[in-house]
XYZ file of C-alpha atoms in Angstrom:
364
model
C -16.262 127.708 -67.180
C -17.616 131.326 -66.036
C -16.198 134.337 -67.563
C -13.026 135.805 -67.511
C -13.653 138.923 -64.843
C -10.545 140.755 -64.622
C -6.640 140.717 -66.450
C -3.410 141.954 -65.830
C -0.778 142.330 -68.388
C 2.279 144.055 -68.089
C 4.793 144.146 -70.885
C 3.267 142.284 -73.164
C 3.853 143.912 -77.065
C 2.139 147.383 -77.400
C 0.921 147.138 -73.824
C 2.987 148.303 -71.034
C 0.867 148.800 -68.102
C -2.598 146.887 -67.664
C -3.743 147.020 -63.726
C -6.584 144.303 -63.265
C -8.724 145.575 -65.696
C -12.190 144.234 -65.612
C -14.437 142.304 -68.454
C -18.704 142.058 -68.780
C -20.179 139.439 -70.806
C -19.893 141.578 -73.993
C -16.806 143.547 -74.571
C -16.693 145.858 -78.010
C -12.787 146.778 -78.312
C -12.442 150.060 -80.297
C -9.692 152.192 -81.760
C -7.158 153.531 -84.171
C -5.025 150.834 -86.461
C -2.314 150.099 -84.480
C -3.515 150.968 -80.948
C -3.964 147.414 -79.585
C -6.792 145.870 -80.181
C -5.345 142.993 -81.899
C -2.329 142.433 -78.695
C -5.030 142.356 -76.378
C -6.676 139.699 -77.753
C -3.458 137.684 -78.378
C -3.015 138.062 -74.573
C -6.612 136.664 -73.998
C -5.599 133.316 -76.013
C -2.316 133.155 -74.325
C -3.939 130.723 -71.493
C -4.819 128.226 -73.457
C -1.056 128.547 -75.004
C 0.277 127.813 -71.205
C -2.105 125.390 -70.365
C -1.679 123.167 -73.307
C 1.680 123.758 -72.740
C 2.903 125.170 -76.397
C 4.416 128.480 -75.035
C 7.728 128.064 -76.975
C 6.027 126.772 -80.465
C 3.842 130.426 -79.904
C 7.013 132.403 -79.182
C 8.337 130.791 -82.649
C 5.320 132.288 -84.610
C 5.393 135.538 -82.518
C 8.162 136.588 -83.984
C 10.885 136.143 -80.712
C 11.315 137.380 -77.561
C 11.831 141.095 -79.253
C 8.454 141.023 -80.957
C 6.744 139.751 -77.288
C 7.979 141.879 -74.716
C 7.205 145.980 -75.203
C 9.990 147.426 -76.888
C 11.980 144.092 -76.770
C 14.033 142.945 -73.978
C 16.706 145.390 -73.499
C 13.566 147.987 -72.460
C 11.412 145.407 -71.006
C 13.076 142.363 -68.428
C 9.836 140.436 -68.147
C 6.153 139.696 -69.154
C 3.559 139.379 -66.351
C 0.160 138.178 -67.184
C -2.617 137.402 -64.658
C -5.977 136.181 -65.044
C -8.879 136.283 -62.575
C -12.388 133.901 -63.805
C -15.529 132.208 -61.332
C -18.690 133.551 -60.108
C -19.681 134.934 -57.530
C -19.556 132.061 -54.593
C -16.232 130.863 -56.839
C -12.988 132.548 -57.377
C -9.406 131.130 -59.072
C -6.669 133.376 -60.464
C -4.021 132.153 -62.611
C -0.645 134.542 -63.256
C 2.639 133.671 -64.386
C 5.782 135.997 -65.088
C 7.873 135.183 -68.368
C 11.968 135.937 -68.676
C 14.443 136.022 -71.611
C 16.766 133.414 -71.770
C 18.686 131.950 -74.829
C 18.025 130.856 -77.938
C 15.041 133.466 -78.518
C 12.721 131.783 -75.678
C 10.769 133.078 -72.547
C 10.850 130.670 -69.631
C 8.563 131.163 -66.168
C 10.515 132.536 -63.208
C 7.018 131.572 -61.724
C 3.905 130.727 -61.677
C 1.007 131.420 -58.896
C -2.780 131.127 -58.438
C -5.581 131.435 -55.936
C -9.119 129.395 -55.417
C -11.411 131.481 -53.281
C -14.712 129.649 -52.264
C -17.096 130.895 -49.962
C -14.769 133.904 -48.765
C -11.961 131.504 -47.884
C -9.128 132.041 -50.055
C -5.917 129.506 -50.923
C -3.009 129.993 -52.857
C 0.087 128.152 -54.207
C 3.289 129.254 -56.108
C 5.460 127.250 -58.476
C 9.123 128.620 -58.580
C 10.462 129.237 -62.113
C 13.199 127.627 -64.386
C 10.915 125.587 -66.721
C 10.365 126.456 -70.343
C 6.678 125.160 -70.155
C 3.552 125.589 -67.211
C 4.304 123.405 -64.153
C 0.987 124.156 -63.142
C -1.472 120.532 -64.612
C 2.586 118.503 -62.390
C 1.590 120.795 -59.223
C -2.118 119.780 -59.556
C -1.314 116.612 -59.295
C -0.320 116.782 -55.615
C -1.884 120.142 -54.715
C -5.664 120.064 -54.421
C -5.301 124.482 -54.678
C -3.729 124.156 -58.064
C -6.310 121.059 -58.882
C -8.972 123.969 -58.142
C -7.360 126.337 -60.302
C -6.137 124.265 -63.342
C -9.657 122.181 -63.926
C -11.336 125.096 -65.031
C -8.331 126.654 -67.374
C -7.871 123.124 -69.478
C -12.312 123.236 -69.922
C -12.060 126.691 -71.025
C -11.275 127.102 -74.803
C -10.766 130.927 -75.862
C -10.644 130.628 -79.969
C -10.158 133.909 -82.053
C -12.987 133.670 -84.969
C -11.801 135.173 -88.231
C -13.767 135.100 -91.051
C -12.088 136.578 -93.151
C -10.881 134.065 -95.632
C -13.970 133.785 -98.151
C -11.634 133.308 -101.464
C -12.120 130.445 -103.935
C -9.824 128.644 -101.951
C -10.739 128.995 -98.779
C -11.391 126.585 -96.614
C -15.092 127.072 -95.709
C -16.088 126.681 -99.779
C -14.353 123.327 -100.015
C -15.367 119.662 -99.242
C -14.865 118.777 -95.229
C -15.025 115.393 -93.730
C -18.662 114.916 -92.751
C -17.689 113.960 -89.002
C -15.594 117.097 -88.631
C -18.509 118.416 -86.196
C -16.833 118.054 -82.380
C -16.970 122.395 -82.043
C -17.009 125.263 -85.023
C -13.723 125.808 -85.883
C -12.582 129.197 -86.009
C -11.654 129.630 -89.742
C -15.191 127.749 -90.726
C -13.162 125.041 -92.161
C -15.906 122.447 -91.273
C -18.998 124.780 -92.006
C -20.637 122.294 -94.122
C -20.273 119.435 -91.355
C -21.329 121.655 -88.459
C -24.472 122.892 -89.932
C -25.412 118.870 -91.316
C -24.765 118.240 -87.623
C -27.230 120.709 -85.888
C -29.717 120.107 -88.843
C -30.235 116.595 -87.544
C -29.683 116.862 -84.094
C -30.474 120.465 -83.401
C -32.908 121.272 -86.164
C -34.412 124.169 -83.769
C -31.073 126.386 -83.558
C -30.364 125.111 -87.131
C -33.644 126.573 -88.313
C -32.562 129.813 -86.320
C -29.364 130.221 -88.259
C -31.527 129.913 -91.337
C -34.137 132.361 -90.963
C -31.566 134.804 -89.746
C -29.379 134.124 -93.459
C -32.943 134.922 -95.156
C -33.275 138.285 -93.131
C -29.963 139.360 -94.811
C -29.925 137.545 -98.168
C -33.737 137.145 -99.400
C -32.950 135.096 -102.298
C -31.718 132.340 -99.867
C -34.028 129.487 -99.366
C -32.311 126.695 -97.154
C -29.340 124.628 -97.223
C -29.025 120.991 -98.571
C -26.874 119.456 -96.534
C -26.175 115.993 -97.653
C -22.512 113.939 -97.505
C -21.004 113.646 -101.213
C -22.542 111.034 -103.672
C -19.259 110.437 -104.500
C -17.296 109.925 -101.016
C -20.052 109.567 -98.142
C -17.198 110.315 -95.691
C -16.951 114.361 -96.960
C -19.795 117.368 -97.236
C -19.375 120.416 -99.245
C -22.215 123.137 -98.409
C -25.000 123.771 -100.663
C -27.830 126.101 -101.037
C -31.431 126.318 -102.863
C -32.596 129.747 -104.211
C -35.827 130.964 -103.651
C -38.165 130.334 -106.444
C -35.735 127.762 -108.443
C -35.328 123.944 -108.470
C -31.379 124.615 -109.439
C -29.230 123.928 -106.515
C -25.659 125.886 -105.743
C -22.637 125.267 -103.583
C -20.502 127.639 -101.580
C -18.702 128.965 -104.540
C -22.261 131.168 -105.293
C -22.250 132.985 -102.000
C -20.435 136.484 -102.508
C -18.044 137.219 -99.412
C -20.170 138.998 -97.299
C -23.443 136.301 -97.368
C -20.781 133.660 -96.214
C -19.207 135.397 -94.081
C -22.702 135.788 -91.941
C -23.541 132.705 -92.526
C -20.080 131.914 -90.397
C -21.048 133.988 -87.323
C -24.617 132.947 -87.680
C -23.707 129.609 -87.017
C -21.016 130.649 -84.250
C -23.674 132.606 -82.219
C -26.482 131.047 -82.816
C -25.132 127.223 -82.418
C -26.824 125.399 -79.337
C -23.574 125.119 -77.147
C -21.531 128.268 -77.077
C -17.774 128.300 -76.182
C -16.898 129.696 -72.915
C -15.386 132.914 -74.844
C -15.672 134.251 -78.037
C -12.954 136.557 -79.898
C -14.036 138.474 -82.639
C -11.491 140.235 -84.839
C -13.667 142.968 -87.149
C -16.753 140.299 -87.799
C -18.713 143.433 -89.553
C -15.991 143.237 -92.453
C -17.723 142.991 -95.718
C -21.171 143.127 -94.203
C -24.246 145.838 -95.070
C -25.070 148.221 -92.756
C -28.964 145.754 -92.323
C -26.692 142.709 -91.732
C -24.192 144.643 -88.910
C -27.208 145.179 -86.883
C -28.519 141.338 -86.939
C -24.743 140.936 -86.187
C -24.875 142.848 -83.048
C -28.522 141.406 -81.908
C -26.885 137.897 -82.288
C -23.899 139.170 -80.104
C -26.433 140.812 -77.728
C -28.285 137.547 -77.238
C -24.923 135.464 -77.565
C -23.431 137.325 -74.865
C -26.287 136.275 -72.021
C -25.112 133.110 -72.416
C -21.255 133.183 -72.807
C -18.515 136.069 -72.862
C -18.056 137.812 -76.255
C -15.182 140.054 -77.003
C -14.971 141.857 -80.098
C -12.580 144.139 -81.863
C -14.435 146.455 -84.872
C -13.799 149.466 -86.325
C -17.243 149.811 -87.630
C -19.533 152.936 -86.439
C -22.168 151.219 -87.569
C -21.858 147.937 -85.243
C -20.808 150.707 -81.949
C -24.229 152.620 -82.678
C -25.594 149.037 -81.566
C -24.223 148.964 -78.073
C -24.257 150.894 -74.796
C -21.554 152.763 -73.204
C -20.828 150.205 -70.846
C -19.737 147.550 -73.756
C -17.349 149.531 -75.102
C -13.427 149.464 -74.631
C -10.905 152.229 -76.170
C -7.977 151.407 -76.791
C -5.539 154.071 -77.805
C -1.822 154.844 -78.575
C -0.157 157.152 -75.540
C 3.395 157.744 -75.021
C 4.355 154.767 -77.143
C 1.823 152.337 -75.419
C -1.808 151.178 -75.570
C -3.782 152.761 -73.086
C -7.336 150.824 -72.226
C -9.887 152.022 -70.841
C -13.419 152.346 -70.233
C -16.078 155.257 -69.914
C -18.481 156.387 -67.705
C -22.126 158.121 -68.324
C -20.877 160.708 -66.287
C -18.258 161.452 -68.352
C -20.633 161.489 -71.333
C -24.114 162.513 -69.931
C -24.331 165.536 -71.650
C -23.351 164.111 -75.474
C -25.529 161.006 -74.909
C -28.895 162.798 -74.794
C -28.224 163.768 -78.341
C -25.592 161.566 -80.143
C -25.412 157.504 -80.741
C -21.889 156.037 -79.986
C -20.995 155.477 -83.054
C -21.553 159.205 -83.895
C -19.540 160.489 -80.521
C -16.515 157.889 -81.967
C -15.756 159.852 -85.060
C -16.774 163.006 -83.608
C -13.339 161.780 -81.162
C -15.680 162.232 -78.379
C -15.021 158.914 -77.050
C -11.242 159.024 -78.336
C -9.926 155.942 -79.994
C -9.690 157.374 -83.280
């Protein structure tokens, strides 16, 4: 699937107001704790939500219809969320509006969508009622909604978060060996992933390990085998420069694994259509946040990338035209982007990350 080009969201948590806003291949969301950053991602994910129809189990772990809609229902009547994707000789937009009704749900008072191919333009509607998407029932006798669905149930947005690197977590601990269909996003099958692109992609999985011995010099490869005592499970392990000895997960600190994690996410031979990235600089040195953002950069000409960080260091990577703000006005998140006209004058003399805590650039 192309990238996501444009979205609307209106009532939707800490966001009020969102007027087609557009999206590039690489998107760096910045701001204060608490501005936004983390709702709009939630709304990026919410497709897949709809599509595999699962809204009501989401509204469940959202916390209710008061915790969805801005300021809760008595202040806000309805959620409206549209999405516009394609290229540039194909167009499809998906939207849907979302109502209260009992027992702590939202259900669609409708649903709508367009396919535009070579400037001719169709649409359809679905009227409302229904507590999950009508949308893959109207495809199935309405080639417009056909045109529009195919490309939503191909397109998997996942929200990578690293952040788990305890003793328990996932990503340190045995993994069935065949776990190896996509990366997951919590790394759970890190040890199967990597065994899978040493033997079948052994160029990319060479990549991933030169870029781990640019940021950890004492790393020498992995050895990636199943278990000797279950051949159906792989735990990772590692060899140290130098040394015969062998170690397992358990011996990377947090921050080594935690590259290792988006190493293998952006440098893996078949990129998702969209990546979300909550803070991936936590826990990283300043050296390893800019191999971060070159493996975005080059990431991001292949697939869509959007980011939240709040790390100067990673924003000194980019230009002005990755970067989102997202800030807290009059009780909402207000998004936006700036221009080099706006900033002509401070760019001559300042990196991003400088004119961020400086407030320049607002978000702070």
């Amino acid at each position: 699937m192309s990238n996501l080009n444009q979205i609307t969201i209106k009532g939707f948590k800490s966001i009020s107001t969102l007027e087609r806003f557009p999206l590039r291949a690489l998107n760096l969301l910045i701001g204060a704790n608490g501005a936004g950053k983390s709702n709009f991602i939630k709304a990026l994910t919410l497709i897949n939500t709809i599509v595999d129809k699962k809204l009501q189990l989401w509204i469940g772990r959202e916390g209710g219809v008061d915790d969805i809609l801005h300021f809760g229902q008595k202040i806000t009547p309805e959620l409206q969320i549209q999405w516009h994707y394609g290229h540039l000789t194909e167009r499809f937009h998906y939207q849907c509006t979302l109502i209260p009704a009992q027992n702590e749900s939202l259900i669609f008072a409708q649903e709508a969508g367009s396919c535009q191919k070579h400037e001719q333009s169709e649409t359809f509607s679905i009227e409302g009622g229904h507590r999950e998407s009508y949308l893959e029932q109207k495809a199935q006798h309405d080639s417009v909604a056909q045109c529009v669905l195919n490309p939503l149930k191909n397109w998997r947005v996942f929200l990578y978060h690293f952040h788990d690197t305890t003793t328990t977590a996932k990503m340190r601990q045995l993994c069935d060996l065949h776990d190896n269909v996509f990366f997951r996003p919590d790394a759970s099958n890190l040890a199967a992933f990597l065994y899978l692109l040493k033997n079948r992609y052994p160029r990319h999985y060479q990549n991933i390990v030169e870029v781990v011995r640019l940021v950890a010099p004492f790393f020498d490869d992995f050895r990636l085998q199943p278990s000797r005592l279950n051949p159906e499970k792989i735990q990772l392990e590692w060899q140290h420069v130098g040394s015969e000895r062998y170690f397992n997960a358990h011996s990377f600190s947090d921050g080594t694994l935690r590259f290792i994690c988006l190493a293998t996410l952006l440098l893996q031979p078949e990129l998702p259509a969209t990546i979300l990235l909550d803070e991936p600089e936590l826990g990283l040195h300043p050296y390893a946040i800019s191999i971060l953002a070159e493996m975005m950069q080059s990431a991001a000409t292949q697939t869509q990338i959007i980011a939240a960080s709040q790390s100067v260091t990673l924003v000194n990577q980019f230009q002005l035209e990755d970067i989102i703000i997202i800030e807290r006005e009059d009780e909402a998140s207000r998004i936006k982007r700036l221009s080099h006209e706006e900033l002509n004058h401070w760019l001559d003399d300042y990196a991003l990350g400088e004119l961020w805590e400086k407030n320049v650039l607002g978000g702070r």
